[in-house]
Amino acid sequence: MIQMALIEMTIPPFPHYITSGFNTIPKNAKHPSRSHIEVFDLLITTSGCLFLAEEEQRFEVAPGQALILRPDCYHFATQVCAEDTSTYWMHFHAGGHWNMVDNTLPALPLEDPSPVFIKPFSVEPFTIRIPQYTTLLQPEKTYELFEQLHQLQPRAHVSGARFAQQQLFHELMLQLSVSATKEQLSPSLACAEKAASYLRQHYRETVSAKALGDHVNFHPVYIARCMQREYGCSPTEYLLRLRIQQAKLLLLQTDLPVAHVGEEVGFEQPAYFATCFTRLEGISPRKYRQRFARD
């Protein structure tokens, strides 16, 4: 088994998202070879398997696994894909200082342990550790973050959209960082994740508690408890927030009428869509579009 190396970054400055996409490598083809591309290259496989190497280190990236290729190394395919292999990919900058550390080493304190006087409101740097190669704890949530980034891409020239991209990227970095702990999903989190995955796949439809319970194979009351514990909201509220999030993306990247946007994300009544949007965002859908989707 490959010993997991960690990419340790000092923050601030924060890592910076550049671009991302989704790619399918056909059977008997392979990932291109590259050398010293000066940006990190994150790959997350959804089907098939990638066979890659970075200098002397070999990796097999199976579905639900992530690999970050370093900006200062040569990486290449060790063999062709045995089947069609689909991956999300992303390029990003570390932003500031970074280095590779062993997973067995504790994080070093950034500050001198001796007493010091700190100026009020001073910026205190900290470190994050991201596994270079890992199995995702919540793959469906990670895929959803990539999908949201992809939907924002056509409007990347708009300041509001670029800011939203950075927010999604930082959430994705957090997901990767959490997976470095190698903790197994608790029964509660496993139930909540499966329910959330179902809701993300069916948010445009009418979702009943019975349908959710049948899919997750737990009683709706237990599902609600798990989602409240893990996500801080009920399945109904989670679905509502998801629909509003998708509506925000459509408002940013399309010229669809506001009522049509509501229908696209699962609201049957335009008035109810406007009420829910305003309650969660503090601004109407129309004003949100005017404020953030302006060219």
PDB file of C-alpha atoms in Angstrom:
ATOM      1  CA  MET A   1       0.000   0.000   0.000  1.00  0.00           C
ATOM      2  CA  ILE A   2       1.279   3.491  -0.844  1.00  0.00           C
ATOM      3  CA  GLN A   3       2.279   5.476   2.235  1.00  0.00           C
ATOM      4  CA  MET A   4       0.233   8.636   2.189  1.00  0.00           C
ATOM      5  CA  ALA A   5       2.229  11.843   1.824  1.00  0.00           C
ATOM      6  CA  LEU A   6       0.732  15.154   2.850  1.00  0.00           C
ATOM      7  CA  ILE A   7       0.949  18.517   1.155  1.00  0.00           C
ATOM      8  CA  GLU A   8       1.331  21.067   3.956  1.00  0.00           C
ATOM      9  CA  MET A   9       0.397  24.674   3.164  1.00  0.00           C
ATOM     10  CA  THR A  10       0.842  27.798   5.251  1.00  0.00           C
ATOM     11  CA  ILE A  11      -2.177  30.126   5.169  1.00  0.00           C
ATOM     12  CA  PRO A  12      -2.584  33.028   4.439  1.00  0.00           C
ATOM     13  CA  PRO A  13      -2.231  33.546   1.540  1.00  0.00           C
ATOM     14  CA  PHE A  14      -4.924  31.081   0.562  1.00  0.00           C
ATOM     15  CA  PRO A  15      -4.649  28.468  -2.195  1.00  0.00           C
ATOM     16  CA  HIS A  16      -6.182  29.767  -5.417  1.00  0.00           C
ATOM     17  CA  TYR A  17      -8.479  27.958  -7.854  1.00  0.00           C
ATOM     18  CA  ILE A  18      -7.540  28.332 -11.539  1.00  0.00           C
ATOM     19  CA  THR A  19      -9.751  26.056 -13.636  1.00  0.00           C
ATOM     20  CA  SER A  20     -11.383  22.620 -13.651  1.00  0.00           C
ATOM     21  CA  GLY A  21     -13.315  20.208 -15.833  1.00  0.00           C
ATOM     22  CA  PHE A  22     -14.464  16.660 -16.476  1.00  0.00           C
ATOM     23  CA  ASN A  23     -12.671  14.301 -18.826  1.00  0.00           C
ATOM     24  CA  THR A  24     -13.112  10.745 -20.069  1.00  0.00           C
ATOM     25  CA  ILE A  25     -10.063   8.817 -21.266  1.00  0.00           C
ATOM     26  CA  PRO A  26     -11.111   6.051 -23.706  1.00  0.00           C
ATOM     27  CA  LYS A  27     -10.133   2.431 -23.212  1.00  0.00           C
ATOM     28  CA  ASN A  28      -6.514   1.768 -24.312  1.00  0.00           C
ATOM     29  CA  ALA A  29      -5.649   5.494 -24.059  1.00  0.00           C
ATOM     30  CA  LYS A  30      -3.734   7.132 -21.227  1.00  0.00           C
ATOM     31  CA  HIS A  31      -3.245  10.345 -19.298  1.00  0.00           C
ATOM     32  CA  PRO A  32      -0.726  12.695 -20.972  1.00  0.00           C
ATOM     33  CA  SER A  33       2.792  13.053 -19.593  1.00  0.00           C
ATOM     34  CA  ARG A  34       3.764  16.466 -18.222  1.00  0.00           C
ATOM     35  CA  SER A  35       6.739  17.995 -16.464  1.00  0.00           C
ATOM     36  CA  HIS A  36       6.988  20.946 -14.058  1.00  0.00           C
ATOM     37  CA  ILE A  37       3.656  22.519 -15.054  1.00  0.00           C
ATOM     38  CA  GLU A  38       3.946  25.040 -12.165  1.00  0.00           C
ATOM     39  CA  VAL A  39       0.440  24.366 -10.811  1.00  0.00           C
ATOM     40  CA  PHE A  40      -1.052  21.549  -8.759  1.00  0.00           C
ATOM     41  CA  ASP A  41      -3.141  19.087 -10.786  1.00  0.00           C
ATOM     42  CA  LEU A  42      -5.940  17.426  -8.796  1.00  0.00           C
ATOM     43  CA  LEU A  43      -7.504  14.298 -10.321  1.00  0.00           C
ATOM     44  CA  ILE A  44     -10.572  12.515  -8.913  1.00  0.00           C
ATOM     45  CA  THR A  45     -11.702   9.325 -10.650  1.00  0.00           C
ATOM     46  CA  THR A  46     -15.419   8.549 -10.931  1.00  0.00           C
ATOM     47  CA  SER A  47     -15.174   5.390 -13.093  1.00  0.00           C
ATOM     48  CA  GLY A  48     -12.411   3.184 -14.428  1.00  0.00           C
ATOM     49  CA  CYS A  49      -8.856   3.576 -13.124  1.00  0.00           C
ATOM     50  CA  LEU A  50      -5.911   5.878 -13.816  1.00  0.00           C
ATOM     51  CA  PHE A  51      -2.394   4.428 -13.722  1.00  0.00           C
ATOM     52  CA  LEU A  52       0.028   7.281 -13.039  1.00  0.00           C
ATOM     53  CA  ALA A  53       3.494   7.930 -11.720  1.00  0.00           C
ATOM     54  CA  GLU A  54       5.195  10.996 -10.304  1.00  0.00           C
ATOM     55  CA  GLU A  55       8.961  10.582 -10.499  1.00  0.00           C
ATOM     56  CA  GLU A  56       9.488   7.189  -8.761  1.00  0.00           C
ATOM     57  CA  GLN A  57       6.091   6.970  -7.029  1.00  0.00           C
ATOM     58  CA  ARG A  58       3.311   4.872  -8.641  1.00  0.00           C
ATOM     59  CA  PHE A  59      -0.420   5.420  -8.165  1.00  0.00           C
ATOM     60  CA  GLU A  60      -3.609   3.612  -9.172  1.00  0.00           C
ATOM     61  CA  VAL A  61      -6.513   6.069  -8.881  1.00  0.00           C
ATOM     62  CA  ALA A  62      -9.775   4.117  -8.623  1.00  0.00           C
ATOM     63  CA  PRO A  63     -13.335   5.520  -8.363  1.00  0.00           C
ATOM     64  CA  GLY A  64     -13.756   7.680  -5.269  1.00  0.00           C
ATOM     65  CA  GLN A  65     -10.027   8.305  -4.983  1.00  0.00           C
ATOM     66  CA  ALA A  66      -8.081  11.544  -5.424  1.00  0.00           C
ATOM     67  CA  LEU A  67      -4.514  12.276  -6.489  1.00  0.00           C
ATOM     68  CA  ILE A  68      -2.714  15.619  -6.486  1.00  0.00           C
ATOM     69  CA  LEU A  69       0.208  15.873  -8.895  1.00  0.00           C
ATOM     70  CA  ARG A  70       2.892  18.317  -7.777  1.00  0.00           C
ATOM     71  CA  PRO A  71       3.805  21.415  -9.787  1.00  0.00           C
ATOM     72  CA  ASP A  72       7.545  20.716  -9.579  1.00  0.00           C
ATOM     73  CA  CYS A  73       7.723  17.098 -10.779  1.00  0.00           C
ATOM     74  CA  TYR A  74       7.490  14.929 -13.883  1.00  0.00           C
ATOM     75  CA  HIS A  75       4.351  12.772 -14.034  1.00  0.00           C
ATOM     76  CA  PHE A  76       3.346  10.184 -16.612  1.00  0.00           C
ATOM     77  CA  ALA A  77       1.026   7.241 -17.275  1.00  0.00           C
ATOM     78  CA  THR A  78       2.426   3.837 -16.347  1.00  0.00           C
ATOM     79  CA  GLN A  79      -0.088   1.980 -18.529  1.00  0.00           C
ATOM     80  CA  VAL A  80      -3.173   2.556 -20.664  1.00  0.00           C
ATOM     81  CA  CYS A  81      -6.667   2.551 -19.154  1.00  0.00           C
ATOM     82  CA  ALA A  82      -8.259  -0.898 -19.159  1.00  0.00           C
ATOM     83  CA  GLU A  83     -11.699   0.690 -19.649  1.00  0.00           C
ATOM     84  CA  ASP A  84     -13.214   4.122 -20.264  1.00  0.00           C
ATOM     85  CA  THR A  85     -12.005   6.195 -17.311  1.00  0.00           C
ATOM     86  CA  SER A  86     -13.718   9.402 -16.193  1.00  0.00           C
ATOM     87  CA  THR A  87     -12.133  11.993 -13.932  1.00  0.00           C
ATOM     88  CA  TYR A  88     -12.752  15.424 -12.539  1.00  0.00           C
ATOM     89  CA  TRP A  89      -9.598  17.530 -12.824  1.00  0.00           C
ATOM     90  CA  MET A  90      -8.518  20.856 -11.367  1.00  0.00           C
ATOM     91  CA  HIS A  91      -5.525  23.185 -11.522  1.00  0.00           C
ATOM     92  CA  PHE A  92      -4.739  25.363  -8.517  1.00  0.00           C
ATOM     93  CA  HIS A  93      -1.922  27.416  -6.975  1.00  0.00           C
ATOM     94  CA  ALA A  94      -0.785  26.900  -3.395  1.00  0.00           C
ATOM     95  CA  GLY A  95      -0.789  30.679  -3.028  1.00  0.00           C
ATOM     96  CA  GLY A  96       2.059  30.684  -0.518  1.00  0.00           C
ATOM     97  CA  HIS A  97       4.578  28.347   1.067  1.00  0.00           C
ATOM     98  CA  TRP A  98       4.047  24.585   0.813  1.00  0.00           C
ATOM     99  CA  ASN A  99       6.062  21.417   1.289  1.00  0.00           C
ATOM    100  CA  MET A 100       5.664  17.644   1.434  1.00  0.00           C
ATOM    101  CA  VAL A 101       5.566  16.012   4.882  1.00  0.00           C
ATOM    102  CA  ASP A 102       5.291  12.492   6.204  1.00  0.00           C
ATOM    103  CA  ASN A 103       1.868  11.526   7.539  1.00  0.00           C
ATOM    104  CA  THR A 104       3.469  10.294  10.780  1.00  0.00           C
ATOM    105  CA  LEU A 105       4.963  13.687  11.631  1.00  0.00           C
ATOM    106  CA  PRO A 106       2.935  16.057  13.829  1.00  0.00           C
ATOM    107  CA  ALA A 107       2.255  19.541  12.519  1.00  0.00           C
ATOM    108  CA  LEU A 108       4.907  21.969  13.687  1.00  0.00           C
ATOM    109  CA  PRO A 109       3.689  25.032  15.586  1.00  0.00           C
ATOM    110  CA  LEU A 110       4.056  28.212  13.606  1.00  0.00           C
ATOM    111  CA  GLU A 111       4.656  30.360  16.644  1.00  0.00           C
ATOM    112  CA  ASP A 112       7.493  30.441  19.158  1.00  0.00           C
ATOM    113  CA  PRO A 113       6.219  28.750  22.379  1.00  0.00           C
ATOM    114  CA  SER A 114       7.881  31.417  24.539  1.00  0.00           C
ATOM    115  CA  PRO A 115       5.630  34.287  25.741  1.00  0.00           C
ATOM    116  CA  VAL A 116       5.189  37.017  23.175  1.00  0.00           C
ATOM    117  CA  PHE A 117       3.059  40.110  22.853  1.00  0.00           C
ATOM    118  CA  ILE A 118       0.648  39.865  19.923  1.00  0.00           C
ATOM    119  CA  LYS A 119      -0.875  42.934  18.379  1.00  0.00           C
ATOM    120  CA  PRO A 120      -4.667  43.057  18.596  1.00  0.00           C
ATOM    121  CA  PHE A 121      -6.384  41.855  15.402  1.00  0.00           C
ATOM    122  CA  SER A 122      -3.108  40.645  13.860  1.00  0.00           C
ATOM    123  CA  VAL A 123      -3.292  37.988  11.138  1.00  0.00           C
ATOM    124  CA  GLU A 124      -2.194  34.650  12.555  1.00  0.00           C
ATOM    125  CA  PRO A 125      -1.035  32.161   9.899  1.00  0.00           C
ATOM    126  CA  PHE A 126      -1.932  28.474  10.201  1.00  0.00           C
ATOM    127  CA  THR A 127      -1.306  25.287   8.251  1.00  0.00           C
ATOM    128  CA  ILE A 128      -3.521  22.802   6.467  1.00  0.00           C
ATOM    129  CA  ARG A 129      -2.532  19.315   5.380  1.00  0.00           C
ATOM    130  CA  ILE A 130      -3.982  17.742   2.257  1.00  0.00           C
ATOM    131  CA  PRO A 131      -3.264  14.131   1.293  1.00  0.00           C
ATOM    132  CA  GLN A 132      -1.561  13.753  -2.050  1.00  0.00           C
ATOM    133  CA  TYR A 133      -3.332  10.426  -2.608  1.00  0.00           C
ATOM    134  CA  THR A 134      -6.459   9.395  -0.731  1.00  0.00           C
ATOM    135  CA  THR A 135      -9.848   7.721  -0.749  1.00  0.00           C
ATOM    136  CA  LEU A 136     -12.552  10.343  -0.311  1.00  0.00           C
ATOM    137  CA  LEU A 137     -14.702  10.088   2.798  1.00  0.00           C
ATOM    138  CA  GLN A 138     -17.671  11.729   1.037  1.00  0.00           C
ATOM    139  CA  PRO A 139     -17.175  11.259  -2.720  1.00  0.00           C
ATOM    140  CA  GLU A 140     -20.695  12.341  -3.685  1.00  0.00           C
ATOM    141  CA  LYS A 141     -20.269  15.668  -1.917  1.00  0.00           C
ATOM    142  CA  THR A 142     -16.933  16.178  -3.670  1.00  0.00           C
ATOM    143  CA  TYR A 143     -18.463  15.394  -7.080  1.00  0.00           C
ATOM    144  CA  GLU A 144     -21.214  17.910  -6.388  1.00  0.00           C
ATOM    145  CA  LEU A 145     -18.665  20.628  -5.619  1.00  0.00           C
ATOM    146  CA  PHE A 146     -16.975  19.927  -8.956  1.00  0.00           C
ATOM    147  CA  GLU A 147     -20.319  20.105 -10.748  1.00  0.00           C
ATOM    148  CA  GLN A 148     -21.032  23.499  -9.207  1.00  0.00           C
ATOM    149  CA  LEU A 149     -17.599  24.734 -10.276  1.00  0.00           C
ATOM    150  CA  HIS A 150     -18.271  23.460 -13.802  1.00  0.00           C
ATOM    151  CA  GLN A 151     -21.612  25.255 -13.983  1.00  0.00           C
ATOM    152  CA  LEU A 152     -19.957  28.535 -12.984  1.00  0.00           C
ATOM    153  CA  GLN A 153     -17.267  28.285 -15.656  1.00  0.00           C
ATOM    154  CA  PRO A 154     -19.224  30.024 -18.480  1.00  0.00           C
ATOM    155  CA  ARG A 155     -19.502  33.143 -16.293  1.00  0.00           C
ATOM    156  CA  ALA A 156     -15.976  33.089 -14.877  1.00  0.00           C
ATOM    157  CA  HIS A 157     -15.466  36.624 -16.226  1.00  0.00           C
ATOM    158  CA  VAL A 158     -18.028  37.936 -13.714  1.00  0.00           C
ATOM    159  CA  SER A 159     -16.567  38.954 -10.349  1.00  0.00           C
ATOM    160  CA  GLY A 160     -19.404  37.371  -8.380  1.00  0.00           C
ATOM    161  CA  ALA A 161     -18.936  34.061 -10.182  1.00  0.00           C
ATOM    162  CA  ARG A 162     -15.170  34.070  -9.605  1.00  0.00           C
ATOM    163  CA  PHE A 163     -15.706  34.693  -5.906  1.00  0.00           C
ATOM    164  CA  ALA A 164     -18.200  31.806  -5.786  1.00  0.00           C
ATOM    165  CA  GLN A 165     -15.637  29.559  -7.491  1.00  0.00           C
ATOM    166  CA  GLN A 166     -13.037  30.301  -4.816  1.00  0.00           C
ATOM    167  CA  GLN A 167     -15.558  29.535  -2.082  1.00  0.00           C
ATOM    168  CA  LEU A 168     -16.393  26.160  -3.649  1.00  0.00           C
ATOM    169  CA  PHE A 169     -12.695  25.405  -4.110  1.00  0.00           C
ATOM    170  CA  HIS A 170     -11.955  26.070  -0.438  1.00  0.00           C
ATOM    171  CA  GLU A 171     -14.832  23.770   0.541  1.00  0.00           C
ATOM    172  CA  LEU A 172     -13.319  21.094  -1.696  1.00  0.00           C
ATOM    173  CA  MET A 173      -9.905  21.572  -0.052  1.00  0.00           C
ATOM    174  CA  LEU A 174     -11.606  21.081   3.306  1.00  0.00           C
ATOM    175  CA  GLN A 175     -13.116  17.801   2.077  1.00  0.00           C
ATOM    176  CA  LEU A 176      -9.665  16.585   1.034  1.00  0.00           C
ATOM    177  CA  SER A 177      -8.106  17.725   4.294  1.00  0.00           C
ATOM    178  CA  VAL A 178     -10.693  15.816   6.335  1.00  0.00           C
ATOM    179  CA  SER A 179      -9.953  12.620   4.391  1.00  0.00           C
ATOM    180  CA  ALA A 180      -6.333  12.784   5.625  1.00  0.00           C
ATOM    181  CA  THR A 181      -7.541  11.544   9.018  1.00  0.00           C
ATOM    182  CA  LYS A 182      -8.500   8.197   7.443  1.00  0.00           C
ATOM    183  CA  GLU A 183     -11.525   8.021   9.718  1.00  0.00           C
ATOM    184  CA  GLN A 184     -14.307   5.668   8.721  1.00  0.00           C
ATOM    185  CA  LEU A 185     -17.794   7.055   8.301  1.00  0.00           C
ATOM    186  CA  SER A 186     -19.862   6.724  11.447  1.00  0.00           C
ATOM    187  CA  PRO A 187     -23.282   5.050  10.993  1.00  0.00           C
ATOM    188  CA  SER A 188     -24.905   8.469  11.395  1.00  0.00           C
ATOM    189  CA  LEU A 189     -22.655  10.128   8.806  1.00  0.00           C
ATOM    190  CA  ALA A 190     -22.999   7.191   6.409  1.00  0.00           C
ATOM    191  CA  CYS A 191     -26.792   7.480   6.576  1.00  0.00           C
ATOM    192  CA  ALA A 192     -26.732  11.266   6.180  1.00  0.00           C
ATOM    193  CA  GLU A 193     -24.303  11.068   3.251  1.00  0.00           C
ATOM    194  CA  LYS A 194     -26.421   8.483   1.434  1.00  0.00           C
ATOM    195  CA  ALA A 195     -29.557  10.579   1.969  1.00  0.00           C
ATOM    196  CA  ALA A 196     -27.777  13.744   0.824  1.00  0.00           C
ATOM    197  CA  SER A 197     -26.534  11.939  -2.286  1.00  0.00           C
ATOM    198  CA  TYR A 198     -30.099  10.899  -3.149  1.00  0.00           C
ATOM    199  CA  LEU A 199     -31.379  14.448  -2.643  1.00  0.00           C
ATOM    200  CA  ARG A 200     -28.605  15.884  -4.836  1.00  0.00           C
ATOM    201  CA  GLN A 201     -29.546  13.481  -7.621  1.00  0.00           C
ATOM    202  CA  HIS A 202     -33.293  14.119  -7.404  1.00  0.00           C
ATOM    203  CA  TYR A 203     -33.597  17.756  -6.280  1.00  0.00           C
ATOM    204  CA  ARG A 204     -35.515  18.694  -9.463  1.00  0.00           C
ATOM    205  CA  GLU A 205     -38.231  16.164  -8.596  1.00  0.00           C
ATOM    206  CA  THR A 206     -40.874  15.892  -5.903  1.00  0.00           C
ATOM    207  CA  VAL A 207     -39.089  13.962  -3.139  1.00  0.00           C
ATOM    208  CA  SER A 208     -41.174  12.221  -0.491  1.00  0.00           C
ATOM    209  CA  ALA A 209     -39.981  11.007   2.900  1.00  0.00           C
ATOM    210  CA  LYS A 210     -41.025   7.474   1.883  1.00  0.00           C
ATOM    211  CA  ALA A 211     -38.975   7.533  -1.324  1.00  0.00           C
ATOM    212  CA  LEU A 212     -35.947   8.781   0.598  1.00  0.00           C
ATOM    213  CA  GLY A 213     -36.425   6.133   3.272  1.00  0.00           C
ATOM    214  CA  ASP A 214     -36.772   3.359   0.687  1.00  0.00           C
ATOM    215  CA  HIS A 215     -33.553   4.428  -1.021  1.00  0.00           C
ATOM    216  CA  VAL A 216     -31.476   4.804   2.148  1.00  0.00           C
ATOM    217  CA  ASN A 217     -33.150   1.749   3.727  1.00  0.00           C
ATOM    218  CA  PHE A 218     -33.816   3.523   7.022  1.00  0.00           C
ATOM    219  CA  HIS A 219     -36.921   4.978   8.616  1.00  0.00           C
ATOM    220  CA  PRO A 220     -37.457   8.657   7.641  1.00  0.00           C
ATOM    221  CA  VAL A 221     -37.334   9.704  11.304  1.00  0.00           C
ATOM    222  CA  TYR A 222     -33.879   8.146  11.730  1.00  0.00           C
ATOM    223  CA  ILE A 223     -32.689   9.767   8.496  1.00  0.00           C
ATOM    224  CA  ALA A 224     -33.906  13.143   9.747  1.00  0.00           C
ATOM    225  CA  ARG A 225     -32.021  12.669  13.026  1.00  0.00           C
ATOM    226  CA  CYS A 226     -28.811  11.761  11.196  1.00  0.00           C
ATOM    227  CA  MET A 227     -29.016  14.705   8.817  1.00  0.00           C
ATOM    228  CA  GLN A 228     -29.775  17.075  11.697  1.00  0.00           C
ATOM    229  CA  ARG A 229     -26.741  15.755  13.577  1.00  0.00           C
ATOM    230  CA  GLU A 230     -24.336  15.803  10.613  1.00  0.00           C
ATOM    231  CA  TYR A 231     -25.598  18.740   8.509  1.00  0.00           C
ATOM    232  CA  GLY A 232     -27.533  20.772  11.031  1.00  0.00           C
ATOM    233  CA  CYS A 233     -30.812  20.564   9.112  1.00  0.00           C
ATOM    234  CA  SER A 234     -33.643  18.222   8.201  1.00  0.00           C
ATOM    235  CA  PRO A 235     -33.863  16.479   4.797  1.00  0.00           C
ATOM    236  CA  THR A 236     -36.524  19.017   3.785  1.00  0.00           C
ATOM    237  CA  GLU A 237     -34.322  21.970   4.698  1.00  0.00           C
ATOM    238  CA  TYR A 238     -31.300  20.345   3.040  1.00  0.00           C
ATOM    239  CA  LEU A 239     -33.297  19.907  -0.157  1.00  0.00           C
ATOM    240  CA  LEU A 240     -34.476  23.509   0.012  1.00  0.00           C
ATOM    241  CA  ARG A 241     -30.934  24.837   0.456  1.00  0.00           C
ATOM    242  CA  LEU A 242     -29.718  22.646  -2.406  1.00  0.00           C
ATOM    243  CA  ARG A 243     -32.438  23.944  -4.723  1.00  0.00           C
ATOM    244  CA  ILE A 244     -31.632  27.542  -3.831  1.00  0.00           C
ATOM    245  CA  GLN A 245     -27.927  26.899  -4.443  1.00  0.00           C
ATOM    246  CA  GLN A 246     -28.682  25.484  -7.875  1.00  0.00           C
ATOM    247  CA  ALA A 247     -31.013  28.408  -8.574  1.00  0.00           C
ATOM    248  CA  LYS A 248     -28.195  30.844  -7.764  1.00  0.00           C
ATOM    249  CA  LEU A 249     -25.995  29.120 -10.333  1.00  0.00           C
ATOM    250  CA  LEU A 250     -28.709  29.346 -12.986  1.00  0.00           C
ATOM    251  CA  LEU A 251     -29.317  33.002 -12.183  1.00  0.00           C
ATOM    252  CA  LEU A 252     -25.604  33.644 -12.661  1.00  0.00           C
ATOM    253  CA  GLN A 253     -24.963  31.644 -15.801  1.00  0.00           C
ATOM    254  CA  THR A 254     -28.213  31.833 -17.780  1.00  0.00           C
ATOM    255  CA  ASP A 255     -30.774  34.376 -18.943  1.00  0.00           C
ATOM    256  CA  LEU A 256     -33.728  32.142 -18.058  1.00  0.00           C
ATOM    257  CA  PRO A 257     -36.731  33.992 -16.597  1.00  0.00           C
ATOM    258  CA  VAL A 258     -36.764  33.869 -12.811  1.00  0.00           C
ATOM    259  CA  ALA A 259     -39.951  31.759 -12.760  1.00  0.00           C
ATOM    260  CA  HIS A 260     -38.339  29.275 -15.151  1.00  0.00           C
ATOM    261  CA  VAL A 261     -35.275  29.063 -12.914  1.00  0.00           C
ATOM    262  CA  GLY A 262     -37.538  28.082 -10.034  1.00  0.00           C
ATOM    263  CA  GLU A 263     -39.153  25.342 -12.111  1.00  0.00           C
ATOM    264  CA  GLU A 264     -35.746  24.030 -13.200  1.00  0.00           C
ATOM    265  CA  VAL A 265     -34.665  23.450  -9.602  1.00  0.00           C
ATOM    266  CA  GLY A 266     -37.867  21.822  -8.386  1.00  0.00           C
ATOM    267  CA  PHE A 267     -40.230  24.632  -7.321  1.00  0.00           C
ATOM    268  CA  GLU A 268     -43.754  24.281  -8.705  1.00  0.00           C
ATOM    269  CA  GLN A 269     -44.919  27.783  -7.729  1.00  0.00           C
ATOM    270  CA  PRO A 270     -42.898  30.908  -8.692  1.00  0.00           C
ATOM    271  CA  ALA A 271     -44.160  32.804  -5.638  1.00  0.00           C
ATOM    272  CA  TYR A 272     -42.992  30.057  -3.277  1.00  0.00           C
ATOM    273  CA  PHE A 273     -39.591  29.997  -5.016  1.00  0.00           C
ATOM    274  CA  ALA A 274     -39.206  33.758  -4.550  1.00  0.00           C
ATOM    275  CA  THR A 275     -40.253  33.516  -0.889  1.00  0.00           C
ATOM    276  CA  CYS A 276     -37.804  30.690  -0.111  1.00  0.00           C
ATOM    277  CA  PHE A 277     -34.954  32.366  -1.985  1.00  0.00           C
ATOM    278  CA  THR A 278     -35.479  35.644  -0.148  1.00  0.00           C
ATOM    279  CA  ARG A 279     -35.684  33.894   3.216  1.00  0.00           C
ATOM    280  CA  LEU A 280     -32.369  32.096   2.735  1.00  0.00           C
ATOM    281  CA  GLU A 281     -30.411  34.737   0.824  1.00  0.00           C
ATOM    282  CA  GLY A 282     -31.924  37.956   2.179  1.00  0.00           C
ATOM    283  CA  ILE A 283     -32.517  39.197  -1.363  1.00  0.00           C
ATOM    284  CA  SER A 284     -35.002  38.331  -4.121  1.00  0.00           C
ATOM    285  CA  PRO A 285     -33.923  36.151  -7.081  1.00  0.00           C
ATOM    286  CA  ARG A 286     -34.302  39.094  -9.449  1.00  0.00           C
ATOM    287  CA  LYS A 287     -32.164  41.404  -7.315  1.00  0.00           C
ATOM    288  CA  TYR A 288     -29.601  38.632  -6.829  1.00  0.00           C
ATOM    289  CA  ARG A 289     -29.212  38.347 -10.611  1.00  0.00           C
ATOM    290  CA  GLN A 290     -28.938  42.100 -10.997  1.00  0.00           C
ATOM    291  CA  ARG A 291     -26.311  42.303  -8.277  1.00  0.00           C
ATOM    292  CA  PHE A 292     -24.040  39.378  -9.190  1.00  0.00           C
ATOM    293  CA  ALA A 293     -24.684  38.502 -12.824  1.00  0.00           C
ATOM    294  CA  ARG A 294     -23.927  41.907 -14.238  1.00  0.00           C
ATOM    295  CA  ASP A 295     -21.451  41.928 -17.134  1.00  0.00           C
TER     296      ASP A 295
END
